[in-house]
CSV table of C-alpha atoms and ligand atoms in Angstrom, one decimal:
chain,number,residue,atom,x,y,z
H,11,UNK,CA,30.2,15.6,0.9
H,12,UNK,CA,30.1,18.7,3.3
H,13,UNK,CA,26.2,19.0,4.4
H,14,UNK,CA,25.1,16.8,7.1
H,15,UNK,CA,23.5,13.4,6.0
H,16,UNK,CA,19.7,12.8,6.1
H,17,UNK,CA,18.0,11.3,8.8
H,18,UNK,CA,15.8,8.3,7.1
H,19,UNK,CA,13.9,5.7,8.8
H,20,UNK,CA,13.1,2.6,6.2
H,21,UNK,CA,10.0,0.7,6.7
H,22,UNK,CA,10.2,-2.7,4.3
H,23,UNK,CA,9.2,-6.0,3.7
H,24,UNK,CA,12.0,-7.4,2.3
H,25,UNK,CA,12.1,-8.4,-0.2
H,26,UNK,CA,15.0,-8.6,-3.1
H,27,UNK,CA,14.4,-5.0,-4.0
H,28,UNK,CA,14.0,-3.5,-0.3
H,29,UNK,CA,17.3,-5.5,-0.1
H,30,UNK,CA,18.9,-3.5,-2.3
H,31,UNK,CA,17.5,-0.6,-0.8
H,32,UNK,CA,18.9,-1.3,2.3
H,33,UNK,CA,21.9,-1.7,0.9
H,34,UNK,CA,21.9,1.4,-0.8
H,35,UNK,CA,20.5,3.7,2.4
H,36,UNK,CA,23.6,2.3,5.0
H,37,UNK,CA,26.1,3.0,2.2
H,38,UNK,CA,25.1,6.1,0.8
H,39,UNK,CA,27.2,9.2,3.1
H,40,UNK,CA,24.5,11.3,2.4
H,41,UNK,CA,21.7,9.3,4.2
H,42,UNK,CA,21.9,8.2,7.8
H,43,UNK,CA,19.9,5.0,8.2
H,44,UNK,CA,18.5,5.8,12.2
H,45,UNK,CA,15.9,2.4,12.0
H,46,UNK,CA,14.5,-0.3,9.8
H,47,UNK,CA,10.0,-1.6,10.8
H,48,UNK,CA,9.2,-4.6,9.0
H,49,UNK,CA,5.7,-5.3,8.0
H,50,UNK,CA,4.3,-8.6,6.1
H,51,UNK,CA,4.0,-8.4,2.1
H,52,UNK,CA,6.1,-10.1,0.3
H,53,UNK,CA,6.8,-13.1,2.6
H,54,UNK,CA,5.4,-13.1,6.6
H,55,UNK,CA,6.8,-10.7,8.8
H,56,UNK,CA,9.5,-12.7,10.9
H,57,UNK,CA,11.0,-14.3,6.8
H,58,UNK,CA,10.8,-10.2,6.6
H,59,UNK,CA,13.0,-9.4,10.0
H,60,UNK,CA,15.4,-12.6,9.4
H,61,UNK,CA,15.9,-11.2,6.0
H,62,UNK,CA,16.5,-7.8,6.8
H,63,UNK,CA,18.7,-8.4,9.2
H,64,UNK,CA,20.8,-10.7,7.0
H,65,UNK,CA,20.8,-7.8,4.5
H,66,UNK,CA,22.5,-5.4,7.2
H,67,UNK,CA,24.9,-7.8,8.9
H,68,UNK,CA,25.8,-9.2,5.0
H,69,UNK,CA,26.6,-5.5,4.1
H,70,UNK,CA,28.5,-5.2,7.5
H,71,UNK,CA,25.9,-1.7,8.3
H,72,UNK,CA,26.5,-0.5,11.4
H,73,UNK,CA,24.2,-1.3,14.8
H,74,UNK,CA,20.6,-0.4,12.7
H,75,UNK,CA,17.9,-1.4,15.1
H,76,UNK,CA,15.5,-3.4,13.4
H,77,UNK,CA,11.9,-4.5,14.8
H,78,UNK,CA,8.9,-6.4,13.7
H,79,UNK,CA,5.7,-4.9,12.7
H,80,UNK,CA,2.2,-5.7,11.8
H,81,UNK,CA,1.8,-9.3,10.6
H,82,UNK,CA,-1.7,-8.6,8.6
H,83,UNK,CA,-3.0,-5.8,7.2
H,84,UNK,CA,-5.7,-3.9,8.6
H,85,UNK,CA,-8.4,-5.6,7.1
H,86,UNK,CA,-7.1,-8.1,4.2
H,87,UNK,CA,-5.9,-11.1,5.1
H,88,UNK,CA,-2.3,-11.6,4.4
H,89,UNK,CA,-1.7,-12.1,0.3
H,90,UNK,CA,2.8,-12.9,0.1
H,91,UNK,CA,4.6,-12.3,-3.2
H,92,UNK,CA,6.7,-15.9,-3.0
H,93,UNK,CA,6.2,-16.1,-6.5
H,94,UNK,CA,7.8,-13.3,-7.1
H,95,UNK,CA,10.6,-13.1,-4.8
H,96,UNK,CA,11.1,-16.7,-3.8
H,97,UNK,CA,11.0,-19.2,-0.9
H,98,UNK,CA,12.7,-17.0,1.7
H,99,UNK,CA,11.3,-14.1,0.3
H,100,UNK,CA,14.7,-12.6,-0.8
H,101,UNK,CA,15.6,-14.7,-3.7
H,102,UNK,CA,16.1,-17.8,-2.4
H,103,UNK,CA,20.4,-16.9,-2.5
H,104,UNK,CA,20.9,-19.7,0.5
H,105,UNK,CA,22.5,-16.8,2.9
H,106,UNK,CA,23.4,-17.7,6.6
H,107,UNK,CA,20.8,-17.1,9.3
H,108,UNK,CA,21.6,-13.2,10.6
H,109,UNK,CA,23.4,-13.2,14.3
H,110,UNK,CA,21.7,-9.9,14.6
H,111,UNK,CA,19.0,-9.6,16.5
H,112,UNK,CA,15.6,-7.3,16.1
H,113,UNK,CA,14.8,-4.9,18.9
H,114,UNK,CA,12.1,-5.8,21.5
H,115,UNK,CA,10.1,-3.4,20.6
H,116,UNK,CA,7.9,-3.5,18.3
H,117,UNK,CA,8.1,-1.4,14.4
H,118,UNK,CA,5.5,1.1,15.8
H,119,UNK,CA,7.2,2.2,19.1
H,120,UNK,CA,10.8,2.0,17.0
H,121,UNK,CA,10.1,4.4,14.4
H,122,UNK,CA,8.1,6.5,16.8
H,123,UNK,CA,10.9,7.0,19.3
H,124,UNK,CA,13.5,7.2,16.1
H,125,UNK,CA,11.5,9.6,14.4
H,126,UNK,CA,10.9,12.0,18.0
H,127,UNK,CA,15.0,11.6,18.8
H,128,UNK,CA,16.2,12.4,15.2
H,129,UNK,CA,17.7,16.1,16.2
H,130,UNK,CA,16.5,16.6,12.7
H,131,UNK,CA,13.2,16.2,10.6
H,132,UNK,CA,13.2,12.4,9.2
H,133,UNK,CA,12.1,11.0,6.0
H,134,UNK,CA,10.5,8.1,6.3
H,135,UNK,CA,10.9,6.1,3.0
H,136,UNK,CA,8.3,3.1,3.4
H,137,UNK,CA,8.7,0.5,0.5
H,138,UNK,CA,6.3,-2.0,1.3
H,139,UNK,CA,2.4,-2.2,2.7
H,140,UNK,CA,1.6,0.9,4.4
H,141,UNK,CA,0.3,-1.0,7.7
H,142,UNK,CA,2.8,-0.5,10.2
H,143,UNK,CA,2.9,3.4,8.9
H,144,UNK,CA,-0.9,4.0,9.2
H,145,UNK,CA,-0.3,2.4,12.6
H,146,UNK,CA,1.9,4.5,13.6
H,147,UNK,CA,0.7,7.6,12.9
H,148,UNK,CA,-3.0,6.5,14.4
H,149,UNK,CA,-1.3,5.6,17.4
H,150,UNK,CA,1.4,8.3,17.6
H,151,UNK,CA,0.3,11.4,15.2
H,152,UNK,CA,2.9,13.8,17.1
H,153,UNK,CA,5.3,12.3,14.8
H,154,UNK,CA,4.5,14.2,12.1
H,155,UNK,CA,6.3,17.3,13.8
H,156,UNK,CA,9.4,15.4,13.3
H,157,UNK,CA,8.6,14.2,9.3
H,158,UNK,CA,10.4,16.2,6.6
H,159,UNK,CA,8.9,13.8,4.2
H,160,UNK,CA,7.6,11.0,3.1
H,161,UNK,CA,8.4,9.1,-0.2
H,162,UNK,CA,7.0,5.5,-0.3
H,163,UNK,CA,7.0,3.3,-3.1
H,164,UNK,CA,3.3,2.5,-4.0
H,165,UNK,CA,0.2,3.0,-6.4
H,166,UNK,CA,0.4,3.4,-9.8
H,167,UNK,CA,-0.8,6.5,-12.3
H,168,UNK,CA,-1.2,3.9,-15.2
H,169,UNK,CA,-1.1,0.0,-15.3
H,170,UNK,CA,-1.1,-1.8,-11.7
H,171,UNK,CA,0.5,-5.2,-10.9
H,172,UNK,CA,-1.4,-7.0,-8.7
H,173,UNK,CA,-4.2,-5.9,-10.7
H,174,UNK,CA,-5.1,-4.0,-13.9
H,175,UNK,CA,-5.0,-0.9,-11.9
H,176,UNK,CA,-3.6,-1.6,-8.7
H,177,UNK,CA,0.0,-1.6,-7.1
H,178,UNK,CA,0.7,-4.0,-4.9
H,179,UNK,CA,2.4,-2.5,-1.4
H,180,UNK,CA,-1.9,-0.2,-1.8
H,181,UNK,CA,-3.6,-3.2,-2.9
H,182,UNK,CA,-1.9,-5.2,0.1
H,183,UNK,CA,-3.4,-2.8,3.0
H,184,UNK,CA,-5.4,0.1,1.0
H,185,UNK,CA,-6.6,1.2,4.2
H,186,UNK,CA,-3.4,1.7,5.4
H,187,UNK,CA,-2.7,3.5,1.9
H,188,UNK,CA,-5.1,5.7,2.4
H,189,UNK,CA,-4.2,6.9,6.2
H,190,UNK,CA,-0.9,7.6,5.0
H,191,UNK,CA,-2.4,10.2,2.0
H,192,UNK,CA,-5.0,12.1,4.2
H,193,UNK,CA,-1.8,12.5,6.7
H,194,UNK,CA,-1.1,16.1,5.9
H,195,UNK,CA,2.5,15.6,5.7
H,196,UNK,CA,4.5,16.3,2.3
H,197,UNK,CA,3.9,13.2,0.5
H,198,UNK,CA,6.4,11.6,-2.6
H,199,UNK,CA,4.7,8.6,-4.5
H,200,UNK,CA,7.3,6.2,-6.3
H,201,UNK,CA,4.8,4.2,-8.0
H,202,UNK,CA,4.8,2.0,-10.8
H,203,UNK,CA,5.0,3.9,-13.7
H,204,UNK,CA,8.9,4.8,-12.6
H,205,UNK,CA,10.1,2.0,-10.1
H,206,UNK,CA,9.6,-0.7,-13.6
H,207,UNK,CA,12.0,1.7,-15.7
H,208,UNK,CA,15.4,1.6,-13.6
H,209,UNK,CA,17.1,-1.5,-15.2
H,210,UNK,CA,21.1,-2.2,-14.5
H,211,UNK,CA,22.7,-3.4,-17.4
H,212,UNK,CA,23.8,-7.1,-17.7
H,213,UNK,CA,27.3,-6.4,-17.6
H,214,UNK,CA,27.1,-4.4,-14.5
H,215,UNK,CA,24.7,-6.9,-13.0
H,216,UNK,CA,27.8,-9.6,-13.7
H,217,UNK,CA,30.9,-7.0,-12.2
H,218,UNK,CA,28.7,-6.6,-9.2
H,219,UNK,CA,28.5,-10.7,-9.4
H,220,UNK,CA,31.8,-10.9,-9.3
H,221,UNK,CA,32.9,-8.9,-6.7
H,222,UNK,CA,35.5,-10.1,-3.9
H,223,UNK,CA,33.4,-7.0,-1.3
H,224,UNK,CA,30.1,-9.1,0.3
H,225,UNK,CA,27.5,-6.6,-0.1
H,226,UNK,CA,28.5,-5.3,-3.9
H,227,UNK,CA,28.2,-9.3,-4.5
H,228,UNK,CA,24.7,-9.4,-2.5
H,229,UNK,CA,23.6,-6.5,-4.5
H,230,UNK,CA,25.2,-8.5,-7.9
H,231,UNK,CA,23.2,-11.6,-6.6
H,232,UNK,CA,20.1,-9.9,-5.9
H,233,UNK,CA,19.9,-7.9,-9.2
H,234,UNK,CA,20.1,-11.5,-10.9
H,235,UNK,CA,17.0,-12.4,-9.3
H,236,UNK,CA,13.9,-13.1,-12.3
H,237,UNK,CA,10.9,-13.5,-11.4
H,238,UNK,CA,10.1,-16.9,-11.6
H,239,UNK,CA,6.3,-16.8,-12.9
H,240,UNK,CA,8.1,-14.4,-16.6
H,241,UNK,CA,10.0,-16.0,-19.3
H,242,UNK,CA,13.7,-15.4,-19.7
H,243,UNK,CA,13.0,-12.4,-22.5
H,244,UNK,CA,12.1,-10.3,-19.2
H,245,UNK,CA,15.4,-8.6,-18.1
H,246,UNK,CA,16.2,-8.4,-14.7
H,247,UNK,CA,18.7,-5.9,-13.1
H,248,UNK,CA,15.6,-3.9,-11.2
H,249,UNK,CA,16.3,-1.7,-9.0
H,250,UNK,CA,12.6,-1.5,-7.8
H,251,UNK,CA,12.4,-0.3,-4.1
H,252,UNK,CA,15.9,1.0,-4.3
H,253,UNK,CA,15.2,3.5,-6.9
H,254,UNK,CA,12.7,5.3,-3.7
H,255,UNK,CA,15.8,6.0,-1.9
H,256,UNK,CA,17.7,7.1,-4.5
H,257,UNK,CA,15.2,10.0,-5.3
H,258,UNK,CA,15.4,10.9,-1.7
H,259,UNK,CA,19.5,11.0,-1.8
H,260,UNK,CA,19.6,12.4,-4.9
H,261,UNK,CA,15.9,14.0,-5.8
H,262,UNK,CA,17.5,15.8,-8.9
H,263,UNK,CA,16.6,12.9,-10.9
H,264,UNK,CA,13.2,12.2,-10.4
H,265,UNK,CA,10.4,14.4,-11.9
H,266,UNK,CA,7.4,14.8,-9.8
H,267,UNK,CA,3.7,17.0,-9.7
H,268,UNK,CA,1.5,17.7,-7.0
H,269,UNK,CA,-1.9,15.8,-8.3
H,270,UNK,CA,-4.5,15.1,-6.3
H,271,UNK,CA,-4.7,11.4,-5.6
H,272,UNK,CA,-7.2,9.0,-3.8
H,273,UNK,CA,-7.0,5.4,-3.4
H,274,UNK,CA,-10.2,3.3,-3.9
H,275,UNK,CA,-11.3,1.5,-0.8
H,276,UNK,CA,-14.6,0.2,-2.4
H,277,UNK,CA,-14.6,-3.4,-2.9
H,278,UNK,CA,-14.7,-4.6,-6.4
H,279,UNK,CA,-11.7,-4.4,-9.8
H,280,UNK,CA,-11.1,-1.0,-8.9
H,281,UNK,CA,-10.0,-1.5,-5.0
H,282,UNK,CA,-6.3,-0.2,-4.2
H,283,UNK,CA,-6.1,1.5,-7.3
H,284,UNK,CA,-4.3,5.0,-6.3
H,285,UNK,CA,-7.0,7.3,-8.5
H,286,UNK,CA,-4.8,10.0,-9.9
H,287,UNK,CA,-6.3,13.5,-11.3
H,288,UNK,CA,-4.0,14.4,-14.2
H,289,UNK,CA,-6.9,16.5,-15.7
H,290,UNK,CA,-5.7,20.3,-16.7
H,291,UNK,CA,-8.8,21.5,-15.9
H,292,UNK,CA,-12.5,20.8,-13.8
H,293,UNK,CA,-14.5,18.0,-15.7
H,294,UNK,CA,-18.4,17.9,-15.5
H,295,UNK,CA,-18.2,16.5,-12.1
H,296,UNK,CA,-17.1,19.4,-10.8
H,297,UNK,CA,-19.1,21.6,-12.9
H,298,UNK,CA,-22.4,20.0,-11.4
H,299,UNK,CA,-21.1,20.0,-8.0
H,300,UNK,CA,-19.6,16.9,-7.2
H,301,UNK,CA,-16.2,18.0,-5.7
H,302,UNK,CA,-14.5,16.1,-3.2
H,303,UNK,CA,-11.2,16.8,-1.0
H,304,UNK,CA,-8.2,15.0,-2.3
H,305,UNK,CA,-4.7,15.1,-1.1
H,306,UNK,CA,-2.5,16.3,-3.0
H,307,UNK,CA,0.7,14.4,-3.6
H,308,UNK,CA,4.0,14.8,-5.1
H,309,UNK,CA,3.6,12.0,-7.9
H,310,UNK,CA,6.7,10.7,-9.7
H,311,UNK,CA,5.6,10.9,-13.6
H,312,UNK,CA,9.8,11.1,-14.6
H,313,UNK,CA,12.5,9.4,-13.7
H,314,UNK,CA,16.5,9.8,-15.0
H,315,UNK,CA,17.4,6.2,-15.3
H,316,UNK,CA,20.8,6.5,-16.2
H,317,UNK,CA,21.8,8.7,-13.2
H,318,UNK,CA,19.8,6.5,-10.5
H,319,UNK,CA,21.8,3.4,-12.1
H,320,UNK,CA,25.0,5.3,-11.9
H,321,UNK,CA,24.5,6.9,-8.5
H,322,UNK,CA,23.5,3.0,-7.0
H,323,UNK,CA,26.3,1.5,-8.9
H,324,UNK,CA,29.1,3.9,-7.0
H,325,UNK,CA,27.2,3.7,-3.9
H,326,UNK,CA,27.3,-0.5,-3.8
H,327,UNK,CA,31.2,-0.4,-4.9
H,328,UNK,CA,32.3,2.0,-2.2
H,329,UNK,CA,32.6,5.0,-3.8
H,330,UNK,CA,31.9,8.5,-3.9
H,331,UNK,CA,28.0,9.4,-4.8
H,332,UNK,CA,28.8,10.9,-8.7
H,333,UNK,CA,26.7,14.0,-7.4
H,334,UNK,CA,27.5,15.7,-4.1
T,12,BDR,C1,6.3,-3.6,-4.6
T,12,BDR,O1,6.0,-4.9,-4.2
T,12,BDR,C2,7.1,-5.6,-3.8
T,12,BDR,O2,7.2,-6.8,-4.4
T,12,BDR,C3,8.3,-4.8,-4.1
T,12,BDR,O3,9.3,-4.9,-3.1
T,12,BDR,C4,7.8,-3.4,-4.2
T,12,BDR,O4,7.8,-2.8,-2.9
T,12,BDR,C5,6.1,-3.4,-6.1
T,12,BDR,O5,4.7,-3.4,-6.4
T,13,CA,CA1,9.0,-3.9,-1.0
């Protein structure tokens, strides 16, 4: 690999798929991980920091400073995913307690000072509820000077999960969702519709297993994870979250289009639903009058499975990304 790596700053709740994710980003030559905010979602936010750091010392990454983020969102109370992702919030796998330690600062002031130092322009790649980043840039818009990009996992254009038509990291804090859209900075949604197609199959999930190297294992062990509320006939082997970081190491494979897209804030079935405008042309709304500014967003509608599984695969086993 001869260009110089990316600057990325992760902000996660892990989280069995953020895990893998942060696997992926310290391993991957062509990223270079500068800091990791943790935010509340799928378990509370100090489960999230004790898991993320295990994660990082488990994959023996180097020195990533870490620091705790919002424990709520803005104006929801706190709704985990244990159910999901287990106990712990990471699969329940039994690892040690991490002798890392976060940062005393807080996620805010850490990705605010590691997004102004980066000599370069950062992507920020949140994979969790959007709280700590609408947060951030509230409390410190001058970041966005230093932002290439961001790509955050979130919203669906089709089917939600934590409701018909919601995803859950929008439906967690869709406040926070929607700070993070009217930003004006270059926007990637990995939502739904792609993150649920990258599978790794069984027999790579059990080489992985069975590895003697401690971080190919923890990815092994963490692809194993099912979710404990579906029946056995659901395969497993997600790559979820890790799939956003992927498309930003390698964005060959992931097919987006810039759509306008709003998320519903009003209360009621529809709330968090990322509203999507796939329409080729004005509808009658328009025609009478009724048009309203949208930010338009870079929405993943494609995705090349069999490359993103092939790319994480080498990455996890120590090899050379397939693509360069
Ligand atoms: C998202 O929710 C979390 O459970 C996953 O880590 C992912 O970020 C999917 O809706
Ligand atoms: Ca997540």
């Amino acid at each position: 690999m001869t260009s110089r790596p990316t600057p990325v700053v992760i902000d996660c709740d892990t989280g069995v798929d953020d895990a893998l994710a942060l696997l992926f980003a310290v391993r991957h030559p062509g990223l270079d991980l500068r800091a990791v905010g943790c935010i509340a979602g799928n378990t509370d936010v100090d489960q999230v920091v004790r898991n993320t750091l295990t994660v990082l010392e488990q994959a023996g990454a180097p020195a990533v400073p870490v620091a705790r983020g919002a424990e709520r969102p803005l104006l929801e109370p706190l709704r985990t995913a244990h159910h999901v992702h287990g106990r712990d919030g990471m699969g329940d796998l039994g690892l040690p307690a991490p002798a890392r330690r976060p940062t005393e600062v807080d996620a805010v002031m850490l990705m605010h000072h590691a997004i102004l130092d980066s000599p370069r322009p950062v992507t920020l790649i949140p994979t969790a509820p959007l709280t700590n980043i609408a947060l951030l840039l509230r409390t410190h818009p001058e970041v966005t000077r230093n932002i290439e990009r961001i790509v955050f996992m979130g919203g669906a254009v089709a089917t939600g999960n934590a409701t018909p038509v919601a995803e859950f990291n929008v439906w967690h804090d869709p406040e926070a969702a929607a700070i993070l859209l009217t930003a004006g900075v270059p926007t990637t949604m990995y939502g739904l519709d792609v993150f649920q197609r990258v599978l790794v199959p069984e027999a790579d999930v059990r080489r992985l297993r069975e590895c003697g190297e401690p971080g190919a294992r923890l990815a092994g062990r963490l692809l194993s994870h099912r979710d404990p509320a579906t029946g056995n006939d659901v395969p497993y082997g997600g790559l979820g979250d890790a799939g956003a970081v992927c498309s930003v190491a390698d964005p060959a494979g992931l097919t987006t289009h810039r759509l306008p897209v709003e998320v519903d804030l009003a209360p009621g079935p529809a709330r968090g639903q990322t509203v999507v405008d796939r329409r080729p042309r004005p509808g009658e709304a328009e025609l009478h009058g009724e048009t309203r500014e949208q930010p338009l967003v870079d929405v993943a509608l494609d995705i090349d499975v069999e490359r993103y599984v092939k790319l994480f695969l080498a990455i996890v086993e120590g090899l050379d990304p397939p693509w360069t």
